[in-house]
PDB file of C-alpha atoms in Angstrom:
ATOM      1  CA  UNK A   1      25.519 122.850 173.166  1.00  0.00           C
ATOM      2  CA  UNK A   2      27.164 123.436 176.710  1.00  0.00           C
ATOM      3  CA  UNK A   3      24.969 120.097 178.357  1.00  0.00           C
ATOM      4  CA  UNK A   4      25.446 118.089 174.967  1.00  0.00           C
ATOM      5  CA  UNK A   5      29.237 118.656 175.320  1.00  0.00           C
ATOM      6  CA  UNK A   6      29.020 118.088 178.990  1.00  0.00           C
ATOM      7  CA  UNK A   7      26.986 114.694 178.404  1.00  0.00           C
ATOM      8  CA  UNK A   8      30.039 113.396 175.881  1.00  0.00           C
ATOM      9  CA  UNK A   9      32.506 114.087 178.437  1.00  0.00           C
ATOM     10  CA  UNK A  10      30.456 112.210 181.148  1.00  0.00           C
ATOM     11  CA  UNK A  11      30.581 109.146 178.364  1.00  0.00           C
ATOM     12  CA  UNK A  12      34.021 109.696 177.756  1.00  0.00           C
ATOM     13  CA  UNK A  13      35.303 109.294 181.630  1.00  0.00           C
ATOM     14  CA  UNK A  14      32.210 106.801 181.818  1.00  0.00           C
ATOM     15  CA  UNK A  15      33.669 104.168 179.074  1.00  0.00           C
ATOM     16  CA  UNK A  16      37.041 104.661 180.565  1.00  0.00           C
ATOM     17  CA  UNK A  17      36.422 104.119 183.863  1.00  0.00           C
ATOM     18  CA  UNK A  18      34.480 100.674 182.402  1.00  0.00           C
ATOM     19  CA  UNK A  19      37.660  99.880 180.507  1.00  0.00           C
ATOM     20  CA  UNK A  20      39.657 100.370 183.567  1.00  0.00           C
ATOM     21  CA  UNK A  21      37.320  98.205 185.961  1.00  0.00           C
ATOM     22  CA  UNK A  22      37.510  95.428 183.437  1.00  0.00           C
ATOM     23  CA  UNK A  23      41.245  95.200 183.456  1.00  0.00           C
ATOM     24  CA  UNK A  24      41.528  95.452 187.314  1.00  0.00           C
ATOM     25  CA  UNK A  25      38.309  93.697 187.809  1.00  0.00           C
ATOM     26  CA  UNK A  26      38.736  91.117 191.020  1.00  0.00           C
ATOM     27  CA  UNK A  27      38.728  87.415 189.848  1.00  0.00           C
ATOM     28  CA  UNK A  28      37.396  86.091 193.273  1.00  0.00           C
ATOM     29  CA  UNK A  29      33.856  87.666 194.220  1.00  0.00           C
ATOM     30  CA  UNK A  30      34.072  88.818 198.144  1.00  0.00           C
ATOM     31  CA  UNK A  31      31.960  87.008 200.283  1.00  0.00           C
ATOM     32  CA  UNK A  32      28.413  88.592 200.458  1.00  0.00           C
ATOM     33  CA  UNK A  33      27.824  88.849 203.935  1.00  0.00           C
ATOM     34  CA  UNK A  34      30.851  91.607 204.231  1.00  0.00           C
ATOM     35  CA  UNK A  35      31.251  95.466 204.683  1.00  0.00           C
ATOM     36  CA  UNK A  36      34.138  96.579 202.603  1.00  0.00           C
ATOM     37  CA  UNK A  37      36.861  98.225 205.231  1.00  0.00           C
ATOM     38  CA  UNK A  38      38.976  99.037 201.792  1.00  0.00           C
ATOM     39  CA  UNK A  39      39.335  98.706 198.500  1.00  0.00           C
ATOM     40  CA  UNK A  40      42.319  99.540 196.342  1.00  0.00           C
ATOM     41  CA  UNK A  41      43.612  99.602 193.116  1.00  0.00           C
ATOM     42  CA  UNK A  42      47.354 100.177 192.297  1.00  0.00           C
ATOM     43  CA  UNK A  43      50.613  99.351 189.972  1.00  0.00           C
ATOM     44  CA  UNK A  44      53.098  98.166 192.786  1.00  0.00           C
ATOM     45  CA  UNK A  45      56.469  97.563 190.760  1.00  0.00           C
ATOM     46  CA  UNK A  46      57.690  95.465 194.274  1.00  0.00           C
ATOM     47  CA  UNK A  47      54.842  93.352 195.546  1.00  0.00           C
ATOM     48  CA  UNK A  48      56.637  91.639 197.716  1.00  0.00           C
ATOM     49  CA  UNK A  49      54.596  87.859 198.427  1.00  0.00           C
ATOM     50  CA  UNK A  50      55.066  85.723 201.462  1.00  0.00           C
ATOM     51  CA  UNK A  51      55.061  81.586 200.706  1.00  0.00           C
ATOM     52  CA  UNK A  52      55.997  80.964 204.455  1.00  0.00           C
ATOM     53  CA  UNK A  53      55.117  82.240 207.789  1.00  0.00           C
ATOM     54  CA  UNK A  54      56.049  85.168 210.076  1.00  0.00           C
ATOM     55  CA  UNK A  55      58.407  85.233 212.769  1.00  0.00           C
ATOM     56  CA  UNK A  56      60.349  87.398 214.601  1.00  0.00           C
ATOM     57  CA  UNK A  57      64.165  86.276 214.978  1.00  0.00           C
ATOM     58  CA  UNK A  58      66.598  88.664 217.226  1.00  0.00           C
ATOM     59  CA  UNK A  59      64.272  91.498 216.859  1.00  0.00           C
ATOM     60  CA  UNK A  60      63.843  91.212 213.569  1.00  0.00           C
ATOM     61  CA  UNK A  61      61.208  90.132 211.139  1.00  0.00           C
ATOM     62  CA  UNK A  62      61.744  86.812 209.279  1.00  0.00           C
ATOM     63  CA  UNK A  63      60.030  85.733 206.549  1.00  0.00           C
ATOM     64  CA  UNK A  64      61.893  82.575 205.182  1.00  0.00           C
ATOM     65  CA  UNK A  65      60.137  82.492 201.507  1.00  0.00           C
ATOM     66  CA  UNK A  66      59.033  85.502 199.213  1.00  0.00           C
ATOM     67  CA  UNK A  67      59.629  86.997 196.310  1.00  0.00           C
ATOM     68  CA  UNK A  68      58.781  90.238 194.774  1.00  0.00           C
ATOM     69  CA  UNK A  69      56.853  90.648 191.580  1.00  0.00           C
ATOM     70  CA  UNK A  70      56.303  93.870 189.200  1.00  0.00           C
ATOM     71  CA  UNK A  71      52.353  93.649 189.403  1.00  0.00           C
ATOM     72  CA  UNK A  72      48.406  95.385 189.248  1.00  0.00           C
ATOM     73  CA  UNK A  73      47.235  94.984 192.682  1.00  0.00           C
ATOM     74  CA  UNK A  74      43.791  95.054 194.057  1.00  0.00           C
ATOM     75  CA  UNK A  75      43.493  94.759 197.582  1.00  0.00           C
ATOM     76  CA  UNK A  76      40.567  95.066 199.598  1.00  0.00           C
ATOM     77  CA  UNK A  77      39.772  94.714 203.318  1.00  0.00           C
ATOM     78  CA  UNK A  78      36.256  93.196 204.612  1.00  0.00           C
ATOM     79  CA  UNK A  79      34.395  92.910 208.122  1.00  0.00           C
ATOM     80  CA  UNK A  80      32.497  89.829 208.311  1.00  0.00           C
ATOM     81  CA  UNK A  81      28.995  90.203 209.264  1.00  0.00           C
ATOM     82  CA  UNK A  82      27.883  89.046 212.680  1.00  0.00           C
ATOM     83  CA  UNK A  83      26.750  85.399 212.910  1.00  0.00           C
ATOM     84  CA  UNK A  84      28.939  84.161 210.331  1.00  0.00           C
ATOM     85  CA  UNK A  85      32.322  81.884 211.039  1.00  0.00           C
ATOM     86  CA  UNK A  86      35.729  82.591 209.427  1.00  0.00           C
ATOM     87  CA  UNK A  87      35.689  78.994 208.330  1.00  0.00           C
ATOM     88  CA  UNK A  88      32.469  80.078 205.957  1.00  0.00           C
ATOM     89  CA  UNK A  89      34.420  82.562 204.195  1.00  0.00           C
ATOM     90  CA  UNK A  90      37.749  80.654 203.924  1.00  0.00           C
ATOM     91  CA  UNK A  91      35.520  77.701 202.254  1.00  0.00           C
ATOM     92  CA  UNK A  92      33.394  80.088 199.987  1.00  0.00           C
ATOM     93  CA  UNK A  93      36.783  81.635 198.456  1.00  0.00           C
ATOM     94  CA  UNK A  94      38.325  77.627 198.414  1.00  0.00           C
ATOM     95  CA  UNK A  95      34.885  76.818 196.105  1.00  0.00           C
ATOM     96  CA  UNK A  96      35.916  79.986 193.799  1.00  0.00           C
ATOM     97  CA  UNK A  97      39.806  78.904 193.705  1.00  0.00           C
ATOM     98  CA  UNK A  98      38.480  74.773 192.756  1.00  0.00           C
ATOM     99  CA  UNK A  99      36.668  76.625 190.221  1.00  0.00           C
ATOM    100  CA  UNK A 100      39.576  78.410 188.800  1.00  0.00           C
ATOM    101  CA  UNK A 101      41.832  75.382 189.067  1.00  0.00           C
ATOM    102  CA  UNK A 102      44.268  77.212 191.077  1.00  0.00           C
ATOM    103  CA  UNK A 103      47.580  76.086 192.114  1.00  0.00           C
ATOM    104  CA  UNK A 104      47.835  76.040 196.084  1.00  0.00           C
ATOM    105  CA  UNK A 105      51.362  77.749 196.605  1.00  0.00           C
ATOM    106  CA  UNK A 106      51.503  78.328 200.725  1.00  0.00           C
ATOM    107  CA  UNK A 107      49.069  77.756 203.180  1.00  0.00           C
ATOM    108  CA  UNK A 108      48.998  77.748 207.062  1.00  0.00           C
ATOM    109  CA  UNK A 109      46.460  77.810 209.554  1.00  0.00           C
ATOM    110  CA  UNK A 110      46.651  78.943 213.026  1.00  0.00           C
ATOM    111  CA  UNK A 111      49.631  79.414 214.813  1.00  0.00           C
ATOM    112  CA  UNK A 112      51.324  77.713 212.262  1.00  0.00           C
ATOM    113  CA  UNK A 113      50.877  81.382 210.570  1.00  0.00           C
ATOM    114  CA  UNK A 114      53.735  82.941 213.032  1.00  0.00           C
ATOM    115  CA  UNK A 115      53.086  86.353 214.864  1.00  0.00           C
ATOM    116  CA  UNK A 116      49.694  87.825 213.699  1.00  0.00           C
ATOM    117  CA  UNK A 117      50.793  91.545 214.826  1.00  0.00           C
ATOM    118  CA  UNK A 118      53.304  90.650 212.388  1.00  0.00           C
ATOM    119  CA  UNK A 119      51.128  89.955 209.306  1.00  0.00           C
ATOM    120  CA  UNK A 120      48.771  93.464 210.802  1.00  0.00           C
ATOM    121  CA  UNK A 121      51.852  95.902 211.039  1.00  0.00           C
ATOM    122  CA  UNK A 122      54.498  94.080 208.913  1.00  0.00           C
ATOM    123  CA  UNK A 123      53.535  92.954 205.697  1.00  0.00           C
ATOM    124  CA  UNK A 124      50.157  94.300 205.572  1.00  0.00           C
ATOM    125  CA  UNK A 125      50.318  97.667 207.511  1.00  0.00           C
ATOM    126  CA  UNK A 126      47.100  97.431 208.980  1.00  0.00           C
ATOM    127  CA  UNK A 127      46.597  97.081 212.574  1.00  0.00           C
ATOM    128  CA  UNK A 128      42.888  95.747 212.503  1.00  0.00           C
ATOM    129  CA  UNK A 129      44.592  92.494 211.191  1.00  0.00           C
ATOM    130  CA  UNK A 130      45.763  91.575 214.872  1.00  0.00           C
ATOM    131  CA  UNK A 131      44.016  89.139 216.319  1.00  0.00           C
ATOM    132  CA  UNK A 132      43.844  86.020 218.087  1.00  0.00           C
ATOM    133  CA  UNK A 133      46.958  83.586 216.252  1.00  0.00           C
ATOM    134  CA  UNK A 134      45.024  80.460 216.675  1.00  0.00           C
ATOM    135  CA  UNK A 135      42.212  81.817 214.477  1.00  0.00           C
ATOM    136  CA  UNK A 136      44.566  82.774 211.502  1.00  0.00           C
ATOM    137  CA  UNK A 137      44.292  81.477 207.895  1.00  0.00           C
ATOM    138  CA  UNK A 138      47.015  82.434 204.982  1.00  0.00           C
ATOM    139  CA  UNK A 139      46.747  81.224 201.854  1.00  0.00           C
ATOM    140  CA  UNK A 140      48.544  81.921 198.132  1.00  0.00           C
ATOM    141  CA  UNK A 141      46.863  80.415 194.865  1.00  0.00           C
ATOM    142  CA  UNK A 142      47.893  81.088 191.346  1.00  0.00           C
ATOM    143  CA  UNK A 143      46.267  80.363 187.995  1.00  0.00           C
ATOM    144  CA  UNK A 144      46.540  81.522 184.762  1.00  0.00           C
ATOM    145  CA  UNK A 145      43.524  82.961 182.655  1.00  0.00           C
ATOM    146  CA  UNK A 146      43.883  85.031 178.974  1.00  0.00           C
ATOM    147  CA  UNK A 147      47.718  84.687 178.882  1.00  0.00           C
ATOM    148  CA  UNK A 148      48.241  86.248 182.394  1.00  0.00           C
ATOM    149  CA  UNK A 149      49.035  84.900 185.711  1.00  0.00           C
ATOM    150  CA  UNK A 150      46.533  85.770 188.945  1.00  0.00           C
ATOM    151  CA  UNK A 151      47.820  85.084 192.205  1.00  0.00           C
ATOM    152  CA  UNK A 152      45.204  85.359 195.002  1.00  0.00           C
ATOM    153  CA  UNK A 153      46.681  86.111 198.508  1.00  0.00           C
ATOM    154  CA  UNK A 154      44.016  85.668 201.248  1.00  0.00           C
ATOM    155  CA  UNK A 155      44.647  86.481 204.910  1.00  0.00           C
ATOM    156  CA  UNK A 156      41.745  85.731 207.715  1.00  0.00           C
ATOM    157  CA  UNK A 157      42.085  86.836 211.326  1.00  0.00           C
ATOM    158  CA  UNK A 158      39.336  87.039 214.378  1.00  0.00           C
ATOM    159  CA  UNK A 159      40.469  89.857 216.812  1.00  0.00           C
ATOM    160  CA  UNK A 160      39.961  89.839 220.622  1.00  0.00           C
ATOM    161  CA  UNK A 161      36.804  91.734 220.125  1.00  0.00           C
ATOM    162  CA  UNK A 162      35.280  88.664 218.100  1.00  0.00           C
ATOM    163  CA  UNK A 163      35.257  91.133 214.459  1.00  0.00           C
ATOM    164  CA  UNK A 164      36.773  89.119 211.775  1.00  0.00           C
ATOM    165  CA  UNK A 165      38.297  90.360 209.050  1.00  0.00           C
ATOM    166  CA  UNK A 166      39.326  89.295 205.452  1.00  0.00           C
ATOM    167  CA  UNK A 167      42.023  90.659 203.393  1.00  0.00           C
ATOM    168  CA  UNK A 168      41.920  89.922 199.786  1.00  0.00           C
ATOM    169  CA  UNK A 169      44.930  90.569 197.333  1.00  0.00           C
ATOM    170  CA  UNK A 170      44.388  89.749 193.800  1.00  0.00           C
ATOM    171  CA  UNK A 171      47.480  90.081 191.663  1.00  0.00           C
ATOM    172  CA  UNK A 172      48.172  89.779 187.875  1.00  0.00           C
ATOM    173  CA  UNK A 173      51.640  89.692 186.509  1.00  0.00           C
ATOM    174  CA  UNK A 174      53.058  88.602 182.932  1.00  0.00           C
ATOM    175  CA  UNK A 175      53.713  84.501 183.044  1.00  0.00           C
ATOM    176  CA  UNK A 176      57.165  85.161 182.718  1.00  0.00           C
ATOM    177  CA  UNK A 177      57.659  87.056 186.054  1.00  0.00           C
ATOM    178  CA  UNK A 178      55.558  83.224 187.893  1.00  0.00           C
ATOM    179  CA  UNK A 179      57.091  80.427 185.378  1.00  0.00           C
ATOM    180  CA  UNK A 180      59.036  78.912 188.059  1.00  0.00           C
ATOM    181  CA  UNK A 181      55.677  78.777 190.110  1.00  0.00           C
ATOM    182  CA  UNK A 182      56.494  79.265 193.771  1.00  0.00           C
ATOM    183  CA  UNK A 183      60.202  77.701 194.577  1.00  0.00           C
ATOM    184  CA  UNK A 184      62.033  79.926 195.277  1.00  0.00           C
ATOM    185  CA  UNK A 185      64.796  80.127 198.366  1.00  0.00           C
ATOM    186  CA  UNK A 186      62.915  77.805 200.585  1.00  0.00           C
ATOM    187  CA  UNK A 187      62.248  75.145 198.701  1.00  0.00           C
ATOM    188  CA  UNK A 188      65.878  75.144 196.504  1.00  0.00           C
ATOM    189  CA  UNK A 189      67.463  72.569 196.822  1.00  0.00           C
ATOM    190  CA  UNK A 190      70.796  72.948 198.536  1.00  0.00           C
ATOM    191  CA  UNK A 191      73.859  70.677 198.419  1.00  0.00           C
ATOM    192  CA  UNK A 192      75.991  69.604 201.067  1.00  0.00           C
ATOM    193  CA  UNK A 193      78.319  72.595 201.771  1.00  0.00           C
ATOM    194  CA  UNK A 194      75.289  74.968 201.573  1.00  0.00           C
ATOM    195  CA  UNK A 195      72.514  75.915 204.480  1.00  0.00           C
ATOM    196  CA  UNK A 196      70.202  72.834 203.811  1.00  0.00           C
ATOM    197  CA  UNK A 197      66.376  72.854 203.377  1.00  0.00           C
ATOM    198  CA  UNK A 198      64.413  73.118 207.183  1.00  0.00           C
ATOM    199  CA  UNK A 199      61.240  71.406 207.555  1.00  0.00           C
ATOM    200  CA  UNK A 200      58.992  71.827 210.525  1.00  0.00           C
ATOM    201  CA  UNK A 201      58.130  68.166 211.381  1.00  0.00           C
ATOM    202  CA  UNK A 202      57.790  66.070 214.608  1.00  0.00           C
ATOM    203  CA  UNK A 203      56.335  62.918 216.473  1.00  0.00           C
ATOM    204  CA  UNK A 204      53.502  63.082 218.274  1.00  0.00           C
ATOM    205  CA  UNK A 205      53.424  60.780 221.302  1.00  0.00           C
ATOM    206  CA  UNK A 206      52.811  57.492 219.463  1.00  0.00           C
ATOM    207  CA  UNK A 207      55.641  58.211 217.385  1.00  0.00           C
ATOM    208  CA  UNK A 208      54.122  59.212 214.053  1.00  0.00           C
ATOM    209  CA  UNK A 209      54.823  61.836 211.665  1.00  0.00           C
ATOM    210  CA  UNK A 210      52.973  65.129 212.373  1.00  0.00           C
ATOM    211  CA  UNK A 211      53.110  67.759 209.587  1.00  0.00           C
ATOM    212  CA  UNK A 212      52.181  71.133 209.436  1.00  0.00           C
ATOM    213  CA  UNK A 213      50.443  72.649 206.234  1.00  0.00           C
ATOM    214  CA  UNK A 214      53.576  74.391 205.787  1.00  0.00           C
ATOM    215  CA  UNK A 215      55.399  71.531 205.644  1.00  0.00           C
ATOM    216  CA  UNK A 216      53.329  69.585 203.294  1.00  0.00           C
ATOM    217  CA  UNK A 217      53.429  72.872 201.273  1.00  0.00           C
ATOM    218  CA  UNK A 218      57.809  72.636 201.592  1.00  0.00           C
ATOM    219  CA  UNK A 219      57.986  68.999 200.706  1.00  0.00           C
ATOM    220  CA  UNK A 220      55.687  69.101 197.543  1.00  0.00           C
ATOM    221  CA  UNK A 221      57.125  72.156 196.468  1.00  0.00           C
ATOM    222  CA  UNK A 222      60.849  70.277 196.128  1.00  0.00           C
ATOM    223  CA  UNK A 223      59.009  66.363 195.493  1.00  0.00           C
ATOM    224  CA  UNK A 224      58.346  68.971 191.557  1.00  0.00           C
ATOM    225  CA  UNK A 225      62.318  69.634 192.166  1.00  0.00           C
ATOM    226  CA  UNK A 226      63.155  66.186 192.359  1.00  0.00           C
ATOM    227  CA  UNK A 227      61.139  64.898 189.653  1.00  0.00           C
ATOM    228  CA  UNK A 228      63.289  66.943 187.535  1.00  0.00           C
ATOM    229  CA  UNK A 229      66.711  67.317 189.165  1.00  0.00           C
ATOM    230  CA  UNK A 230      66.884  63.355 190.414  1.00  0.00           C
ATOM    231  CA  UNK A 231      69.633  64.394 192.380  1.00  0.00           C
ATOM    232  CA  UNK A 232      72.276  61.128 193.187  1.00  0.00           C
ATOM    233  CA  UNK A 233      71.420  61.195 196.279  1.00  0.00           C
ATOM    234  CA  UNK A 234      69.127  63.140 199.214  1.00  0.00           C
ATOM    235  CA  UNK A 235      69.881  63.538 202.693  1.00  0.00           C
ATOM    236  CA  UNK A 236      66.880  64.231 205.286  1.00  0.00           C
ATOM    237  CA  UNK A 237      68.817  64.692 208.815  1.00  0.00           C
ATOM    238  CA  UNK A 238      66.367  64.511 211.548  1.00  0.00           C
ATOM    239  CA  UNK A 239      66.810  66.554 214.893  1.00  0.00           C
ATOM    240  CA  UNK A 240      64.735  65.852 217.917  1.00  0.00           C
ATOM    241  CA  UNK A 241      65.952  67.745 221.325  1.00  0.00           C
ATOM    242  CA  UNK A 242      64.356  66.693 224.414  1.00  0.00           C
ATOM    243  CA  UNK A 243      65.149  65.602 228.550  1.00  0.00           C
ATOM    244  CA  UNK A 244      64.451  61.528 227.401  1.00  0.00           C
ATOM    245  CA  UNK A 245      68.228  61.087 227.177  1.00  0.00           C
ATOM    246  CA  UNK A 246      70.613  60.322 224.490  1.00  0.00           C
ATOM    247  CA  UNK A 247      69.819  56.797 222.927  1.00  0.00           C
ATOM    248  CA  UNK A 248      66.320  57.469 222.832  1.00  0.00           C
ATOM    249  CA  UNK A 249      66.905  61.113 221.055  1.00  0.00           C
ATOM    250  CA  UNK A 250      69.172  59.379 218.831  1.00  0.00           C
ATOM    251  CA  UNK A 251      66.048  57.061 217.882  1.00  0.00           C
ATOM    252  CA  UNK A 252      63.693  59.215 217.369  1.00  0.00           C
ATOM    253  CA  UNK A 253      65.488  61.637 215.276  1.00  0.00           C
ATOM    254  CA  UNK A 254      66.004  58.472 213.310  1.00  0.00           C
ATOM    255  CA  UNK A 255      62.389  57.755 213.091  1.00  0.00           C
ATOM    256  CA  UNK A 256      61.942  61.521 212.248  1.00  0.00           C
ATOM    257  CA  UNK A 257      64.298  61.362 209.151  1.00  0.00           C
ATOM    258  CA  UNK A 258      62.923  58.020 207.960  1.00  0.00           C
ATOM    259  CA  UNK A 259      59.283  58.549 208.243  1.00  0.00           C
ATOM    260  CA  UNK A 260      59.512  61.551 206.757  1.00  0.00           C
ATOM    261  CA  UNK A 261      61.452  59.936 203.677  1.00  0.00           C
ATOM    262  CA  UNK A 262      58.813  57.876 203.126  1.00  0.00           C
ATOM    263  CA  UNK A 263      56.356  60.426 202.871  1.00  0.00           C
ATOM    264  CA  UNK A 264      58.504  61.816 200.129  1.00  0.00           C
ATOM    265  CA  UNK A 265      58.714  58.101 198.664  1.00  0.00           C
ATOM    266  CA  UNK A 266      55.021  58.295 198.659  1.00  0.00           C
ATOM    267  CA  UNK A 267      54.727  61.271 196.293  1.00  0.00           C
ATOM    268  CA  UNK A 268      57.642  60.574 194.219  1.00  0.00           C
ATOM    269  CA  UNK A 269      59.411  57.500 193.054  1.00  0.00           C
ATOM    270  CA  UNK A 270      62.737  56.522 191.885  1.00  0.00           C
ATOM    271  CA  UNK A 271      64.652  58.511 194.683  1.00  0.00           C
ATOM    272  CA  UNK A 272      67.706  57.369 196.673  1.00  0.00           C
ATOM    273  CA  UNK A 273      66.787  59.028 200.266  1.00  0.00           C
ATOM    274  CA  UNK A 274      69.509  58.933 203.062  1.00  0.00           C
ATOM    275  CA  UNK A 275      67.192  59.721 205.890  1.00  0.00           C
ATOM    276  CA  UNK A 276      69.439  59.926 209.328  1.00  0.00           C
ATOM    277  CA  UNK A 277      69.468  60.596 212.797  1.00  0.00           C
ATOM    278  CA  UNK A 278      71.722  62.903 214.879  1.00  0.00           C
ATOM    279  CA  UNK A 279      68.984  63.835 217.954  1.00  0.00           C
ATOM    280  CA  UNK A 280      70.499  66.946 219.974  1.00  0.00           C
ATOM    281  CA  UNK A 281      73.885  67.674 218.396  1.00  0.00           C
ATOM    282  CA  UNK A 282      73.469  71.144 217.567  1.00  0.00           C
ATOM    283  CA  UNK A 283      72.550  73.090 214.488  1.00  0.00           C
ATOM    284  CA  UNK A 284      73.465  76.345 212.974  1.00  0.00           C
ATOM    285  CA  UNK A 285      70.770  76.205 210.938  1.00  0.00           C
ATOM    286  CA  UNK A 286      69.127  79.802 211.543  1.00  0.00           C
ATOM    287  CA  UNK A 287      65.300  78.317 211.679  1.00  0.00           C
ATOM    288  CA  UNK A 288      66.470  75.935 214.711  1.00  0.00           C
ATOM    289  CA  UNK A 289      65.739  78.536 216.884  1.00  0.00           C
ATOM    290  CA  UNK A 290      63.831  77.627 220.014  1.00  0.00           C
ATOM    291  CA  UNK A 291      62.940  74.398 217.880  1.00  0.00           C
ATOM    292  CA  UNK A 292      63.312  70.818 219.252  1.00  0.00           C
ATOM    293  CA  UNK A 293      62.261  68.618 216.681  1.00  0.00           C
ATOM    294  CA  UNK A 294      62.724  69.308 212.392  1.00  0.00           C
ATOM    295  CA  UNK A 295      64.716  67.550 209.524  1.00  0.00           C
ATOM    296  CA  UNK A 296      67.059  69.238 207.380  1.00  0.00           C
ATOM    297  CA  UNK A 297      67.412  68.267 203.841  1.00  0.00           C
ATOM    298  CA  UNK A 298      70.300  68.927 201.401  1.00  0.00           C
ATOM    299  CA  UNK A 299      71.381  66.827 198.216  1.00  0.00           C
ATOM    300  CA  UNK A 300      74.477  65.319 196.695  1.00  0.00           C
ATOM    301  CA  UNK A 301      74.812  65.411 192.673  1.00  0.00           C
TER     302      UNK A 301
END
């Protein structure tokens, strides 16, 4: 009587610990050539999720982009086996997300990341995430699957040592909470008398438009905007700071502004851009910062 009474409370715990796997089960599978550092499994009524990178601004962490999100959380840490590349992974999860037909909400790659004791001590709290900021890859990705939204934060790093490590968030969270998808305060759309819209682009040395994944990210989060605000008119002010003397900073600023305009033209049609020039007159725009060449964009209704 005692062991039959024991056995139905082993199937009791058993079938609810099943239950409970299957409602916090990980959509992504990890990559099989791992060691799991950690694995967790939480409610966390303030995730809070970064769509931009990581800096540090007058001692102070920046993080342009989040928001926070009442969600079930399962996080979990991996080593990467020896012999395999950080690109392998990062294309292994990209398969599973093309699978899913996940919206890309931020990426960044490499320095374009920010500070990667940052991302290790700031946002995730973990210093084996410090590593080498040219090896870096971020990415969010949301879909939605059985009338829920999963958001799929992935963070990749290769420390001095040569280790490499994966950190895997998987987050679920009612629709309602991710309607608006990922615009949030970067990629609003501000009007004239408001701090406009920064975008980290330049010229390379022939002149042409270089942008950074983050930037691509910025600009077709607010081309969605404009397909449904079509504002009266958009302003992209270009900036470009250098020693080549006034005229020619003037230009290029110009050529900033407009090349990026027609990038935007590119994507979405029916616009009426106002791309200008003003090459070093100063900004107070707070992500000018040690920055020489961006574009600002604000709009006129």
């Amino acid at each position: 009587m005692h062991r039959s009474r024991i056995r139905c409370l082993l199937n009791l715990v058993f079938g609810i610990t099943c239950l409970l796997s299957i409602e916090t089960r990980a959509e992504l599978q990890p990559f099989p050539y791992t060691s799991v550092e950690k694995n967790e499994i939480q409610e966390v009524p303030d995730y809070r999720l970064v769509l931009s990178n990581v800096a540090k601004v007058n001692g102070r962490i920046n993080v342009s982009n989040s928001r926070r999100l009442n969600a079930n959380l399962v996080r979990s840490l991996y080593r990467l086996n020896d012999g395999f590349e950080l690109s392998e992974v990062w294309g292994f999860y990209q398969q599973q997300l093309q699978r899913n037909n996940a919206e890309v909400w931020f990426q960044c790659h490499g320095r374009d990341c920010g500070v990667s004791s940052l991302w290790a001590n700031e946002i995730y709290e973990d210093p084996k995430l410090s590593g080498l900021e040219q090896s870096q890859h971020y990415g969010v990705y949301h879909w939605r699957s059985s009338g829920r939204s999963h958001i799929a934060i992935i963070y990749g790093i290769v420390r001095a040592n040569k280790r490499i490590y994966i950190q895997v968030d998987q987050v679920t969270a009612a629709v309602d909470q991710v309607a608006a998808g990922p615009i949030t305060k970067k990629s609003d759309l501000p009007e004239r008398n408001q701090t406009p819209l920064f975008v980290p682009v330049s010229l390379n040395a022939s002149d042409r438009l270089v942008m950074t994944t983050s930037a691509r990210t910025i600009i077709a989060d607010i081309s969605q905007k404009l397909l449904t605000m079509r504002p009266q008119r958009v302003y992209l002010v270009g900036h470009y700071i250098s020693n080549e003397g006034i005229e020619t900073e003037m230009d290029k600023s110009q050529k900033l502004a407009k090349q990026l305009s027609e990038y935007i033209m590119s994507t979405v049609t029916g616009l009426n851009l106002d791309p200008r020039g003003v090459g070093p007159l100063s900004s107070t725009h707070p992500e000018a910062k040690g920055v020489t060449q961006w574009v600002e964009i604000f709009v006129e209704n």
